[in-house]
Amino acid sequence: MTDRHVTQDPERPAGTRLRVLGAGACALFALAACAPPGAGSAPAASEEAPTEVSTDLGEEPVELTLYDGAGLRAKDEALIAAFEEKHPNVTVTGRYDPDDVQAQNAPRVLASDDPPDIARVIALSDVAGDGLLTDLDAYADAYNWDELPAGQLAQYRVDEDGVRGEGSQYTMADGFTVTGFYYNKDLAEQLGMTTPPRTMEELEDLLAQAEEAGTTPIMAGNQTGQVVFTTQMMLNNALGAESVNEWVFHAPEATIDTPEAAQAVTTIQDWAEAGYFPEDTNGTDATGALGRFANGEALFYFSGNWDAAALDEQMGENVGFFLSPAPEGSEQATMSDPASNFAIPAGSDDKDAAAAFLDFLRSEEARQVVADAGFAPSGEGEIPATEEGSVNAQIQAAFAQLVEADGQVQFVQNATNGLTTTWNSEVQRLVDGATDPEGLLAAVQRQYESELGR
C-alpha cells in the first residue's frame, strides 16, 4: 500500500446534518445501551483527534488487540484471519466479555491504562463524549470513507452535543443485522401468494386471508417484544427512515408522540383485535415463536438474520424472506443495526494499523466473511456468495436492496438504555387492550425524555 500522510483540514465539514424534526414529523429509535462511564481519566484531546495519519503499515511487526462480545467471536476470528493474511506483519489478538456485560464493561475497558486497539461500542454518544474514542475524520479522508452509504455513515457519527448521525466519525461496523418477514412457502401457496407482497395493501390482504383460513397470520413472541418489530415497521412507513433515525440519534426536540405515529400504531392495535397475532403472543417468547413458525403454525414470522440458520435447518426450501413492504411511492425501510460497531480507543498504541483494520471491514474479503457468519456486509458492492436457494441468500439480496434505498433504521427498543422495557411492556398492554396508541407513545416519549434529561 502506498504511504499516505494526511493532515486533517480544520474547516472540513463534519458531515451532512440530518434535518431536525418539525412539529408535524416525529422520529424514532436510538442505538444506545447507555453504560456508565468507566474508571480512569479521559485521554487528552490531542490523543482523540490525530491530525497526521498513515495508511502504510510498513513491514515491522505490529500487535493489535480487539475487544468484543463473546457471541461474536467466531465472526471476529474469521475477520482477523483474513486481515492478517492481507497484512502478514500485523497480529490481532481477540479479547471477549460475555455478551450481556460487554456493553456495560466497555467504558471501563476503554478508559483503562492498557485499552484495546479496536473495540466494539454500543453507547456511542456516551463514550465519545467522555473522550474515550479516537476521532476518525483524518482516517476517513485518507481512506475515502465518505464513499460509504449515507445511512451507514450516519450510524458512525456523533457531534459534540451527543447527537448521533452528524459530527465526527468514531466507528466503522463490520456488518449489520437485517429484519423482515420470513414466510412459509407451502402456506403461502395455499393462499395464492406467488410472490412476496410489494405493498402494505397486499400484505394486509394476505393477513386477512390467512386468518379467515384458520392460519395464524403473524407468529410473534411478544413476551420478548416481537410485536414491537411490526409496530416499528408501521412507524418506519409512516414517518420515513430519516425521521425515525433522528429520534434514535437524539435530535433536538425529537418526539414520537404525534398524531402520525398514533395512526401508525393504530394499525397494530387493529391487527391484534383481528387475531393476526397468536392469542398467547404475550406469553410466548422468541424461541417458542421460532419453533412454532418452523412447525407450520403461521404464514409469516417477523424477525431478523439471527434466525436464518435455524429456519434453514428446520424448514429447508420451505422458508422464504422479504423486506417489509413500503407504502406506494416510498423507498423500503427496515431495522438494521451494526453487528460490531468498532472504534479505536483514544489510548490505542497503533491507531494507523487499527484504522487499516476498520477500512478492511468494507473489503470484498471481509464482506464475504460477514455474510458467511449470517450477517449483512458493511459498505456496498457485489452480493457475497451464498448457498443458492438458502434463506441467507434471500437475506443478502434483500439487504442489497435496502442499502440501495438507504433505508437502514435503528431499533426503537435501543433508543435509550431503559426503552427496551418500556417499548415491550407498552406494546404488550396494547395487544391486551390495556392501553391505546396515544397512551403507548406518550409513555415511550416520557421515558425517552427522562433518560436524556430533557
Short mmCIF file of C-alpha atoms in Angstrom, two decimals, residues 30-315:
data_model
loop_
_atom_site.label_atom_id
_atom_site.label_comp_id
_atom_site.label_asym_id
_atom_site.label_seq_id
_atom_site.Cartn_x
_atom_site.Cartn_y
_atom_site.Cartn_z
CA ALA A 30 -31.65 5.08 19.03
CA LEU A 31 -28.74 2.73 19.32
CA ALA A 32 -27.71 3.10 22.95
CA ALA A 33 -27.38 0.70 25.80
CA CYS A 34 -26.17 3.55 27.94
CA ALA A 35 -23.33 2.22 30.02
CA PRO A 36 -21.93 4.22 32.94
CA PRO A 37 -18.56 5.93 32.49
CA GLY A 38 -15.66 3.70 33.43
CA ALA A 39 -12.89 4.32 35.87
CA GLY A 40 -9.82 6.26 34.80
CA SER A 41 -9.26 9.67 33.30
CA ALA A 42 -10.30 10.62 29.78
CA PRO A 43 -7.42 10.90 27.28
CA ALA A 44 -6.18 14.31 26.24
CA ALA A 45 -7.80 15.94 23.21
CA SER A 46 -4.60 15.58 21.22
CA GLU A 47 -4.93 11.79 21.53
CA GLU A 48 -8.56 11.85 20.46
CA ALA A 49 -8.12 13.52 17.04
CA PRO A 50 -4.92 12.68 15.18
CA THR A 51 -4.08 15.24 12.51
CA GLU A 52 -1.40 13.25 10.66
CA VAL A 53 -2.10 9.64 9.76
CA SER A 54 -0.62 6.98 7.51
CA THR A 55 -2.21 4.17 5.52
CA ASP A 56 1.16 2.39 5.13
CA LEU A 57 1.62 -0.34 7.77
CA GLY A 58 5.24 -0.95 6.80
CA GLU A 59 6.96 -4.31 7.39
CA GLU A 60 7.81 -4.14 11.10
CA PRO A 61 5.75 -6.42 13.39
CA VAL A 62 2.60 -4.79 14.78
CA GLU A 63 0.43 -6.22 17.54
CA LEU A 64 -3.20 -5.18 18.00
CA THR A 65 -5.91 -6.24 20.43
CA LEU A 66 -9.63 -6.37 19.59
CA TYR A 67 -12.44 -6.28 22.16
CA ASP A 68 -15.94 -7.62 21.52
CA GLY A 69 -18.77 -9.74 22.88
CA ALA A 70 -18.14 -13.48 23.14
CA GLY A 71 -21.10 -14.36 20.94
CA LEU A 72 -19.39 -12.62 18.02
CA ARG A 73 -16.07 -14.39 18.49
CA ALA A 74 -16.35 -16.76 15.50
CA LYS A 75 -17.09 -13.86 13.16
CA ASP A 76 -14.29 -11.76 14.61
CA GLU A 77 -11.71 -14.53 14.40
CA ALA A 78 -12.56 -15.13 10.75
CA LEU A 79 -12.16 -11.41 10.06
CA ILE A 80 -8.87 -11.32 11.93
CA ALA A 81 -7.53 -14.29 9.94
CA ALA A 82 -8.48 -12.62 6.64
CA PHE A 83 -6.90 -9.31 7.71
CA GLU A 84 -3.67 -10.97 8.88
CA GLU A 85 -3.39 -12.78 5.55
CA LYS A 86 -3.51 -9.42 3.81
CA HIS A 87 -1.13 -7.80 6.34
CA PRO A 88 1.26 -10.58 7.48
CA ASN A 89 3.25 -8.24 9.74
CA VAL A 90 0.16 -7.50 11.85
CA THR A 91 -1.09 -9.80 14.62
CA VAL A 92 -4.55 -9.19 16.09
CA THR A 93 -5.50 -10.84 19.38
CA GLY A 94 -9.15 -11.03 20.36
CA ARG A 95 -10.42 -10.27 23.86
CA TYR A 96 -14.01 -11.07 24.76
CA ASP A 97 -16.54 -10.48 27.52
CA PRO A 98 -19.91 -12.21 27.80
CA ASP A 99 -22.44 -10.54 25.52
CA ASP A 100 -24.71 -9.43 28.35
CA VAL A 101 -21.93 -7.49 30.10
CA GLN A 102 -19.74 -6.29 27.24
CA ALA A 103 -21.68 -3.05 26.75
CA GLN A 104 -21.52 -2.28 30.47
CA ASN A 105 -17.83 -3.13 30.71
CA ALA A 106 -16.78 -1.21 27.59
CA PRO A 107 -16.34 2.26 29.16
CA ARG A 108 -14.14 0.83 31.91
CA VAL A 109 -12.09 -1.14 29.39
CA LEU A 110 -11.72 1.89 27.10
CA ALA A 111 -10.56 4.10 30.00
CA SER A 112 -8.07 1.59 31.38
CA ASP A 113 -4.30 2.10 31.38
CA ASP A 114 -3.94 -0.54 28.63
CA PRO A 115 -7.02 -0.27 26.38
CA PRO A 116 -7.52 -2.45 23.30
CA ASP A 117 -6.72 -1.02 19.87
CA ILE A 118 -10.12 -1.90 18.39
CA ALA A 119 -13.29 -2.12 20.45
CA ARG A 120 -16.99 -2.63 19.89
CA VAL A 121 -19.07 0.22 21.29
CA ILE A 122 -22.82 0.48 21.70
CA ALA A 123 -23.41 3.69 23.66
CA LEU A 124 -21.50 5.79 21.12
CA SER A 125 -22.69 9.18 22.38
CA ASP A 126 -21.59 8.38 25.92
CA VAL A 127 -18.10 7.09 25.26
CA ALA A 128 -17.29 9.63 22.54
CA GLY A 129 -18.42 12.42 24.86
CA ASP A 130 -16.15 11.09 27.60
CA GLY A 131 -13.13 11.42 25.30
CA LEU A 132 -12.53 7.67 25.21
CA LEU A 133 -12.52 7.26 21.42
CA THR A 134 -10.34 8.42 18.55
CA ASP A 135 -11.87 10.96 16.20
CA LEU A 136 -11.56 9.16 12.84
CA ASP A 137 -12.06 12.11 10.48
CA ALA A 138 -8.41 12.11 9.35
CA TYR A 139 -8.65 8.40 8.55
CA ALA A 140 -11.99 8.96 6.83
CA ASP A 141 -10.21 11.38 4.49
CA ALA A 142 -7.29 9.03 3.97
CA TYR A 143 -9.45 6.01 3.15
CA ASN A 144 -12.33 7.85 1.42
CA TRP A 145 -14.93 6.62 3.88
CA ASP A 146 -17.28 9.29 2.61
CA GLU A 147 -17.97 6.81 -0.20
CA LEU A 148 -19.87 4.61 2.24
CA PRO A 149 -23.69 4.61 2.06
CA ALA A 150 -25.06 7.67 3.84
CA GLY A 151 -27.30 5.61 6.09
CA GLN A 152 -24.32 3.66 7.37
CA LEU A 153 -22.11 6.71 7.88
CA ALA A 154 -24.82 8.30 9.99
CA GLN A 155 -24.52 5.42 12.43
CA TYR A 156 -20.81 6.14 12.91
CA ARG A 157 -21.03 9.87 13.67
CA VAL A 158 -21.75 11.91 16.77
CA ASP A 159 -21.39 15.63 17.40
CA GLU A 160 -20.10 17.45 20.48
CA ASP A 161 -23.67 17.71 21.83
CA GLY A 162 -24.09 13.94 21.74
CA VAL A 163 -26.42 13.95 18.71
CA ARG A 164 -25.69 10.97 16.50
CA GLY A 165 -25.92 10.98 12.73
CA GLU A 166 -23.76 14.08 12.37
CA GLY A 167 -20.40 15.39 13.58
CA SER A 168 -17.14 13.45 13.52
CA GLN A 169 -16.82 9.78 12.65
CA TYR A 170 -15.88 7.49 15.53
CA THR A 171 -16.72 3.96 14.38
CA MET A 172 -16.97 1.54 11.47
CA ALA A 173 -19.21 -1.55 11.51
CA ASP A 174 -18.10 -4.94 10.27
CA GLY A 175 -21.64 -5.79 9.21
CA PHE A 176 -25.31 -5.38 10.03
CA THR A 177 -28.38 -7.17 11.19
CA VAL A 178 -31.36 -7.06 8.84
CA THR A 179 -35.02 -7.68 9.62
CA GLY A 180 -38.05 -8.62 7.60
CA PHE A 181 -40.70 -11.27 7.09
CA TYR A 182 -39.93 -14.97 6.95
CA TYR A 183 -42.76 -16.88 5.29
CA ASN A 184 -43.91 -20.47 4.98
CA LYS A 185 -43.93 -21.20 1.25
CA ASP A 186 -46.44 -24.07 1.46
CA LEU A 187 -48.96 -21.97 3.38
CA ALA A 188 -48.33 -19.03 1.06
CA GLU A 189 -49.06 -21.18 -1.99
CA GLN A 190 -52.31 -22.38 -0.44
CA LEU A 191 -53.37 -18.75 -0.10
CA GLY A 192 -52.41 -17.93 -3.68
CA MET A 193 -49.29 -15.94 -2.79
CA THR A 194 -46.91 -16.44 -5.71
CA THR A 195 -44.54 -13.56 -4.92
CA PRO A 196 -43.90 -11.62 -1.69
CA PRO A 197 -46.25 -8.67 -1.13
CA ARG A 198 -44.89 -5.41 -2.53
CA THR A 199 -47.29 -3.02 -0.77
CA MET A 200 -48.93 -2.81 2.63
CA GLU A 201 -52.29 -3.35 0.95
CA GLU A 202 -51.10 -6.67 -0.49
CA LEU A 203 -49.68 -7.66 2.91
CA GLU A 204 -52.92 -6.87 4.74
CA ASP A 205 -54.92 -8.82 2.15
CA LEU A 206 -52.77 -11.88 2.87
CA LEU A 207 -53.13 -11.42 6.63
CA ALA A 208 -56.90 -11.35 6.29
CA GLN A 209 -56.89 -14.43 4.03
CA ALA A 210 -54.71 -16.37 6.46
CA GLU A 211 -56.92 -15.52 9.44
CA GLU A 212 -60.04 -16.50 7.50
CA ALA A 213 -58.40 -19.81 6.57
CA GLY A 214 -57.64 -20.57 10.23
CA THR A 215 -53.90 -19.95 9.95
CA THR A 216 -52.13 -17.55 12.30
CA PRO A 217 -51.10 -14.64 10.06
CA ILE A 218 -48.01 -13.47 12.01
CA MET A 219 -46.20 -15.60 14.59
CA ALA A 220 -44.73 -13.39 17.32
CA GLY A 221 -43.25 -14.00 20.77
CA ASN A 222 -44.33 -10.79 22.44
CA GLN A 223 -43.16 -11.90 25.86
CA THR A 224 -39.78 -10.81 24.49
CA GLY A 225 -41.09 -7.89 22.45
CA GLN A 226 -41.51 -9.28 18.95
CA VAL A 227 -44.70 -7.32 18.22
CA VAL A 228 -42.51 -4.22 18.64
CA PHE A 229 -40.92 -5.20 15.30
CA THR A 230 -44.18 -4.89 13.40
CA THR A 231 -45.01 -1.75 15.37
CA GLN A 232 -41.74 -0.20 14.22
CA MET A 233 -42.43 -1.34 10.66
CA MET A 234 -45.58 0.77 10.66
CA LEU A 235 -43.74 3.72 12.22
CA ASN A 236 -40.94 3.44 9.64
CA ASN A 237 -43.50 3.54 6.85
CA ALA A 238 -45.50 6.41 8.33
CA LEU A 239 -42.58 8.63 9.33
CA GLY A 240 -39.76 7.64 6.98
CA ALA A 241 -36.29 6.27 7.72
CA GLU A 242 -34.71 9.70 8.21
CA SER A 243 -37.21 10.87 10.81
CA VAL A 244 -37.10 7.60 12.70
CA ASN A 245 -33.32 7.70 12.83
CA GLU A 246 -33.34 11.32 14.01
CA TRP A 247 -35.32 10.21 17.05
CA VAL A 248 -32.91 7.36 17.58
CA PHE A 249 -29.99 9.76 17.26
CA HIS A 250 -31.47 12.15 19.88
CA ALA A 251 -32.02 15.07 17.54
CA PRO A 252 -33.09 18.23 19.41
CA GLU A 253 -36.81 18.31 20.20
CA ALA A 254 -37.39 14.93 18.54
CA THR A 255 -40.68 13.34 19.58
CA ILE A 256 -42.59 10.21 18.78
CA ASP A 257 -45.77 11.37 20.47
CA THR A 258 -47.57 12.72 17.38
CA PRO A 259 -50.82 12.03 15.51
CA GLU A 260 -48.90 10.48 12.60
CA ALA A 261 -47.25 7.95 14.90
CA ALA A 262 -50.54 7.21 16.67
CA GLN A 263 -52.19 6.44 13.35
CA ALA A 264 -49.37 4.01 12.53
CA VAL A 265 -49.67 2.23 15.89
CA THR A 266 -53.43 2.01 15.47
CA THR A 267 -52.83 -0.46 12.65
CA ILE A 268 -51.07 -2.82 15.08
CA GLN A 269 -53.94 -2.42 17.55
CA ASP A 270 -56.36 -3.33 14.74
CA TRP A 271 -54.26 -6.36 13.78
CA ALA A 272 -54.27 -7.61 17.37
CA GLU A 273 -58.06 -7.22 17.61
CA ALA A 274 -58.45 -9.03 14.27
CA GLY A 275 -56.47 -12.05 15.53
CA TYR A 276 -53.46 -11.52 13.29
CA PHE A 277 -51.07 -12.45 16.15
CA PRO A 278 -51.39 -15.65 18.20
CA GLU A 279 -53.79 -15.37 21.13
CA ASP A 280 -50.97 -16.21 23.55
CA THR A 281 -48.39 -13.90 21.98
CA ASN A 282 -47.76 -12.08 25.28
CA GLY A 283 -46.99 -15.42 26.92
CA THR A 284 -44.73 -16.70 24.13
CA ASP A 285 -41.04 -15.86 23.90
CA ALA A 286 -38.93 -15.54 20.75
CA THR A 287 -37.58 -19.10 20.98
CA GLY A 288 -41.05 -20.55 21.25
CA ALA A 289 -42.31 -18.40 18.38
CA LEU A 290 -39.45 -19.53 16.16
CA GLY A 291 -40.24 -23.19 16.82
CA ARG A 292 -43.94 -22.75 16.24
CA PHE A 293 -43.36 -20.95 12.95
CA ALA A 294 -40.92 -23.66 11.83
CA ASN A 295 -43.61 -26.25 12.65
CA GLY A 296 -46.06 -24.59 10.26
CA GLU A 297 -48.29 -22.68 12.70
CA ALA A 298 -48.17 -19.33 10.88
CA LEU A 299 -47.84 -17.75 7.46
CA PHE A 300 -45.34 -15.05 8.49
CA TYR A 301 -42.71 -14.53 11.17
CA PHE A 302 -41.17 -11.06 11.52
CA SER A 303 -37.60 -11.40 12.78
CA GLY A 304 -34.00 -10.96 11.67
CA ASN A 305 -30.97 -12.61 10.15
CA TRP A 306 -30.15 -14.22 13.52
CA ASP A 307 -32.92 -16.80 12.92
CA ALA A 308 -31.91 -17.68 9.36
CA ALA A 309 -29.63 -20.62 10.15
CA ALA A 310 -32.19 -22.31 12.42
CA LEU A 311 -35.00 -21.84 9.91
CA ASP A 312 -32.84 -23.09 7.05
CA GLU A 313 -32.12 -26.23 9.06
CA GLN A 314 -35.69 -26.82 10.20
CA MET A 315 -37.64 -25.75 7.10
#
